[in-house]
């Protein structure tokens, strides 16, 4: 009896994961095509080949779908920047300014590589309160990278954090709206300027 029942949760889990993935892929397509505000749950489930019930089993609605897509995008961005900094450190780079430059450039490159997805989140057409969430998450990402500038016992330089996170928010908006070559040239210029920033002397 135990042998007969053991595989069932695995099959259900795999099926559930596949359904969730299909719903997210469908939501991304629908949101990009008609925008978040005009998108409907019925369009998402139709494109996914799923049921309305299955959508509400995995998500609370289209706002939850949108947020889940953003969290996955942000996770990929975090992984890109982490890998870029790790590779740089492996090559012997220890200068915190250079590491910040490398992290910022990796984030912008990721935004360019996933242009359609990035525009979806930076277009202003999202669920209520999302823009605040977007700023908060980018600030958190920036805080982790600005930490490269300071020692463990040093306080956060709030001014530096605000300047870098604000600059990155504007930078992402700009680079994803340009053709690839121009976008990468602009990303070079932006991150070159960011790399010159230094924390203020503590009084």
mmCIF file of C-alpha atoms in Angstrom:
data_model
loop_
_atom_site.group_PDB
_atom_site.id
_atom_site.type_symbol
_atom_site.label_atom_id
_atom_site.label_comp_id
_atom_site.label_asym_id
_atom_site.label_seq_id
_atom_site.Cartn_x
_atom_site.Cartn_y
_atom_site.Cartn_z
ATOM 1 C CA UNK A 1 0.000 0.000 0.000
ATOM 2 C CA UNK A 2 2.811 2.363 0.862
ATOM 3 C CA UNK A 3 4.527 1.645 -2.451
ATOM 4 C CA UNK A 4 1.316 2.297 -4.396
ATOM 5 C CA UNK A 5 0.650 5.644 -2.719
ATOM 6 C CA UNK A 6 4.188 7.023 -2.552
ATOM 7 C CA UNK A 7 4.457 8.336 -6.136
ATOM 8 C CA UNK A 8 1.131 10.229 -6.051
ATOM 9 C CA UNK A 9 2.339 13.367 -4.231
ATOM 10 C CA UNK A 10 5.282 13.570 -6.622
ATOM 11 C CA UNK A 11 3.037 13.403 -9.682
ATOM 12 C CA UNK A 12 0.703 16.002 -8.190
ATOM 13 C CA UNK A 13 3.631 18.250 -7.317
ATOM 14 C CA UNK A 14 5.056 18.000 -10.824
ATOM 15 C CA UNK A 15 1.661 18.638 -12.363
ATOM 16 C CA UNK A 16 1.062 21.566 -10.040
ATOM 17 C CA UNK A 17 4.470 23.057 -10.821
ATOM 18 C CA UNK A 18 3.816 22.678 -14.552
ATOM 19 C CA UNK A 19 0.417 24.356 -14.231
ATOM 20 C CA UNK A 20 1.874 27.213 -12.186
ATOM 21 C CA UNK A 21 4.635 27.703 -14.742
ATOM 22 C CA UNK A 22 2.144 27.666 -17.630
ATOM 23 C CA UNK A 23 -0.013 30.255 -15.876
ATOM 24 C CA UNK A 24 2.978 32.536 -15.287
ATOM 25 C CA UNK A 25 4.098 32.193 -18.914
ATOM 26 C CA UNK A 26 0.568 32.967 -20.062
ATOM 27 C CA UNK A 27 0.280 35.944 -17.725
ATOM 28 C CA UNK A 28 3.566 37.345 -19.008
ATOM 29 C CA UNK A 29 2.328 37.032 -22.591
ATOM 30 C CA UNK A 30 -1.054 38.595 -21.866
ATOM 31 C CA UNK A 31 0.368 41.430 -19.748
ATOM 32 C CA UNK A 32 2.908 42.280 -22.445
ATOM 33 C CA UNK A 33 0.259 42.158 -25.153
ATOM 34 C CA UNK A 34 -2.597 44.155 -23.630
ATOM 35 C CA UNK A 35 -1.112 45.563 -20.436
ATOM 36 C CA UNK A 36 -1.883 44.688 -16.851
ATOM 37 C CA UNK A 37 -4.909 46.965 -16.472
ATOM 38 C CA UNK A 38 -6.677 45.546 -19.545
ATOM 39 C CA UNK A 39 -5.726 41.917 -18.946
ATOM 40 C CA UNK A 40 -8.298 39.497 -17.633
ATOM 41 C CA UNK A 41 -7.987 36.238 -15.747
ATOM 42 C CA UNK A 42 -10.012 34.530 -18.477
ATOM 43 C CA UNK A 43 -7.418 35.482 -21.099
ATOM 44 C CA UNK A 44 -4.610 34.114 -18.961
ATOM 45 C CA UNK A 45 -6.222 30.731 -18.321
ATOM 46 C CA UNK A 46 -7.273 30.400 -21.951
ATOM 47 C CA UNK A 47 -3.728 31.033 -23.165
ATOM 48 C CA UNK A 48 -2.342 28.652 -20.532
ATOM 49 C CA UNK A 49 -4.843 25.934 -21.392
ATOM 50 C CA UNK A 50 -5.805 25.839 -17.724
ATOM 51 C CA UNK A 51 -8.942 26.444 -15.687
ATOM 52 C CA UNK A 52 -9.958 29.427 -13.599
ATOM 53 C CA UNK A 53 -9.987 27.103 -10.600
ATOM 54 C CA UNK A 54 -6.381 26.096 -11.181
ATOM 55 C CA UNK A 55 -5.340 29.744 -11.359
ATOM 56 C CA UNK A 56 -6.975 30.522 -8.030
ATOM 57 C CA UNK A 57 -5.402 27.412 -6.569
ATOM 58 C CA UNK A 58 -1.956 28.879 -7.207
ATOM 59 C CA UNK A 59 -2.614 32.635 -7.151
ATOM 60 C CA UNK A 60 -5.083 35.046 -5.586
ATOM 61 C CA UNK A 61 -5.680 36.850 -8.879
ATOM 62 C CA UNK A 62 -3.936 38.753 -11.650
ATOM 63 C CA UNK A 63 -2.126 41.087 -9.227
ATOM 64 C CA UNK A 64 -0.599 38.036 -7.550
ATOM 65 C CA UNK A 65 0.441 36.705 -10.972
ATOM 66 C CA UNK A 66 2.105 40.027 -11.760
ATOM 67 C CA UNK A 67 3.931 40.093 -8.433
ATOM 68 C CA UNK A 68 5.090 36.488 -8.857
ATOM 69 C CA UNK A 69 6.482 37.338 -12.296
ATOM 70 C CA UNK A 70 8.340 40.291 -10.812
ATOM 71 C CA UNK A 71 9.772 38.227 -7.954
ATOM 72 C CA UNK A 72 11.095 35.670 -10.434
ATOM 73 C CA UNK A 73 12.596 38.452 -12.571
ATOM 74 C CA UNK A 74 14.211 40.057 -9.521
ATOM 75 C CA UNK A 75 15.615 36.689 -8.442
ATOM 76 C CA UNK A 76 17.228 36.280 -11.869
ATOM 77 C CA UNK A 77 18.662 39.792 -11.566
ATOM 78 C CA UNK A 78 20.073 39.030 -8.139
ATOM 79 C CA UNK A 79 21.654 35.861 -9.473
ATOM 80 C CA UNK A 80 23.188 37.748 -12.415
ATOM 81 C CA UNK A 81 24.750 40.380 -10.198
ATOM 82 C CA UNK A 82 25.934 37.791 -7.674
ATOM 83 C CA UNK A 83 27.591 35.738 -10.396
ATOM 84 C CA UNK A 84 29.214 38.825 -11.928
ATOM 85 C CA UNK A 85 30.682 39.915 -8.594
ATOM 86 C CA UNK A 86 31.798 36.358 -7.768
ATOM 87 C CA UNK A 87 33.574 36.036 -11.123
ATOM 88 C CA UNK A 88 35.285 39.382 -10.563
ATOM 89 C CA UNK A 89 36.466 38.355 -7.106
ATOM 90 C CA UNK A 90 37.740 35.052 -8.507
ATOM 91 C CA UNK A 91 39.824 37.067 -10.974
ATOM 92 C CA UNK A 92 41.298 38.944 -8.014
ATOM 93 C CA UNK A 93 39.163 42.094 -8.011
ATOM 94 C CA UNK A 94 38.900 43.506 -4.500
ATOM 95 C CA UNK A 95 38.228 47.181 -5.106
ATOM 96 C CA UNK A 96 34.720 47.915 -3.785
ATOM 97 C CA UNK A 97 34.116 50.647 -6.354
ATOM 98 C CA UNK A 98 34.883 48.247 -9.185
ATOM 99 C CA UNK A 99 32.674 45.584 -7.628
ATOM 100 C CA UNK A 100 29.802 48.067 -7.418
ATOM 101 C CA UNK A 101 30.359 48.966 -11.067
ATOM 102 C CA UNK A 102 30.305 45.297 -12.027
ATOM 103 C CA UNK A 103 27.106 44.627 -10.049
ATOM 104 C CA UNK A 104 25.307 47.643 -11.514
ATOM 105 C CA UNK A 105 26.363 46.761 -15.042
ATOM 106 C CA UNK A 106 25.187 43.174 -14.617
ATOM 107 C CA UNK A 107 21.797 44.438 -13.436
ATOM 108 C CA UNK A 108 21.465 46.746 -16.447
ATOM 109 C CA UNK A 109 22.609 44.013 -18.836
ATOM 110 C CA UNK A 110 19.964 41.718 -17.377
ATOM 111 C CA UNK A 111 17.322 44.386 -17.905
ATOM 112 C CA UNK A 112 18.410 44.767 -21.531
ATOM 113 C CA UNK A 113 18.545 40.999 -22.095
ATOM 114 C CA UNK A 114 14.997 40.696 -20.726
ATOM 115 C CA UNK A 115 13.798 43.933 -22.281
ATOM 116 C CA UNK A 116 10.147 42.928 -22.768
ATOM 117 C CA UNK A 117 9.865 41.632 -19.218
ATOM 118 C CA UNK A 118 11.618 44.666 -17.742
ATOM 119 C CA UNK A 119 9.367 47.125 -19.582
ATOM 120 C CA UNK A 120 6.384 45.276 -18.143
ATOM 121 C CA UNK A 121 7.470 46.176 -14.613
ATOM 122 C CA UNK A 122 8.802 49.655 -15.313
ATOM 123 C CA UNK A 123 5.906 50.860 -17.481
ATOM 124 C CA UNK A 124 3.770 52.113 -14.601
ATOM 125 C CA UNK A 125 0.966 49.734 -15.623
ATOM 126 C CA UNK A 126 0.877 47.424 -12.642
ATOM 127 C CA UNK A 127 -1.288 46.625 -9.638
ATOM 128 C CA UNK A 128 -1.948 49.331 -7.028
ATOM 129 C CA UNK A 129 1.086 49.862 -4.827
ATOM 130 C CA UNK A 130 3.473 48.063 -7.169
ATOM 131 C CA UNK A 131 5.621 51.117 -7.934
ATOM 132 C CA UNK A 132 6.348 51.475 -4.235
ATOM 133 C CA UNK A 133 7.268 47.785 -4.078
ATOM 134 C CA UNK A 134 9.516 48.214 -7.109
ATOM 135 C CA UNK A 135 11.375 51.095 -5.465
ATOM 136 C CA UNK A 136 11.683 49.173 -2.194
ATOM 137 C CA UNK A 137 13.095 46.064 -3.876
ATOM 138 C CA UNK A 138 15.582 48.069 -5.931
ATOM 139 C CA UNK A 139 16.613 49.884 -2.771
ATOM 140 C CA UNK A 140 17.163 46.523 -1.049
ATOM 141 C CA UNK A 141 19.255 45.345 -4.000
ATOM 142 C CA UNK A 142 21.240 48.575 -3.921
ATOM 143 C CA UNK A 143 21.773 48.314 -0.168
ATOM 144 C CA UNK A 144 23.355 44.898 -0.603
ATOM 145 C CA UNK A 145 25.717 46.282 -3.228
ATOM 146 C CA UNK A 146 26.476 49.545 -1.459
ATOM 147 C CA UNK A 147 27.539 47.296 1.435
ATOM 148 C CA UNK A 148 30.576 46.537 -0.720
ATOM 149 C CA UNK A 149 31.728 50.061 0.157
ATOM 150 C CA UNK A 150 31.669 49.687 3.913
ATOM 151 C CA UNK A 151 33.073 47.538 6.643
ATOM 152 C CA UNK A 152 30.778 45.321 8.685
ATOM 153 C CA UNK A 153 30.678 47.697 11.640
ATOM 154 C CA UNK A 154 30.077 50.847 9.601
ATOM 155 C CA UNK A 155 26.565 52.348 9.325
ATOM 156 C CA UNK A 156 24.720 52.589 6.016
ATOM 157 C CA UNK A 157 25.402 55.776 4.071
ATOM 158 C CA UNK A 158 21.763 56.714 3.452
ATOM 159 C CA UNK A 159 22.654 59.452 0.985
ATOM 160 C CA UNK A 160 24.740 57.094 -1.123
ATOM 161 C CA UNK A 161 22.008 54.469 -0.984
ATOM 162 C CA UNK A 162 19.387 56.946 -2.186
ATOM 163 C CA UNK A 163 21.562 58.278 -5.016
ATOM 164 C CA UNK A 164 22.517 54.848 -6.332
ATOM 165 C CA UNK A 165 19.022 53.315 -6.065
ATOM 166 C CA UNK A 166 17.435 56.392 -7.654
ATOM 167 C CA UNK A 167 19.985 56.397 -10.453
ATOM 168 C CA UNK A 168 19.422 52.703 -11.133
ATOM 169 C CA UNK A 169 15.644 53.157 -11.242
ATOM 170 C CA UNK A 170 15.980 55.873 -13.895
ATOM 171 C CA UNK A 171 18.746 53.991 -15.712
ATOM 172 C CA UNK A 172 16.704 50.817 -16.137
ATOM 173 C CA UNK A 173 13.796 52.856 -17.493
ATOM 174 C CA UNK A 174 16.062 54.448 -20.083
ATOM 175 C CA UNK A 175 18.170 51.531 -21.290
ATOM 176 C CA UNK A 176 15.235 49.217 -21.996
ATOM 177 C CA UNK A 177 13.637 51.782 -24.320
ATOM 178 C CA UNK A 178 16.639 52.004 -26.638
ATOM 179 C CA UNK A 179 18.009 49.672 -29.287
ATOM 180 C CA UNK A 180 20.524 47.144 -28.063
ATOM 181 C CA UNK A 181 23.749 48.912 -29.077
ATOM 182 C CA UNK A 182 22.613 52.298 -27.770
ATOM 183 C CA UNK A 183 21.290 50.715 -24.579
ATOM 184 C CA UNK A 184 24.618 49.058 -23.811
ATOM 185 C CA UNK A 185 26.560 52.250 -24.548
ATOM 186 C CA UNK A 186 24.305 54.105 -22.129
ATOM 187 C CA UNK A 187 24.729 51.333 -19.552
ATOM 188 C CA UNK A 188 28.513 51.770 -19.890
ATOM 189 C CA UNK A 189 28.234 55.514 -19.278
ATOM 190 C CA UNK A 190 25.870 55.148 -16.317
ATOM 191 C CA UNK A 191 27.880 52.521 -14.516
ATOM 192 C CA UNK A 192 31.112 54.387 -15.203
ATOM 193 C CA UNK A 193 29.656 57.399 -13.413
ATOM 194 C CA UNK A 194 28.301 55.271 -10.583
ATOM 195 C CA UNK A 195 31.718 53.723 -10.083
ATOM 196 C CA UNK A 196 33.083 57.152 -9.128
ATOM 197 C CA UNK A 197 30.753 57.490 -6.162
ATOM 198 C CA UNK A 198 32.310 57.077 -2.757
ATOM 199 C CA UNK A 199 30.853 57.036 0.739
ATOM 200 C CA UNK A 200 31.192 60.280 2.636
ATOM 201 C CA UNK A 201 33.737 60.702 5.372
ATOM 202 C CA UNK A 202 32.125 60.029 8.732
ATOM 203 C CA UNK A 203 32.297 63.007 11.059
#
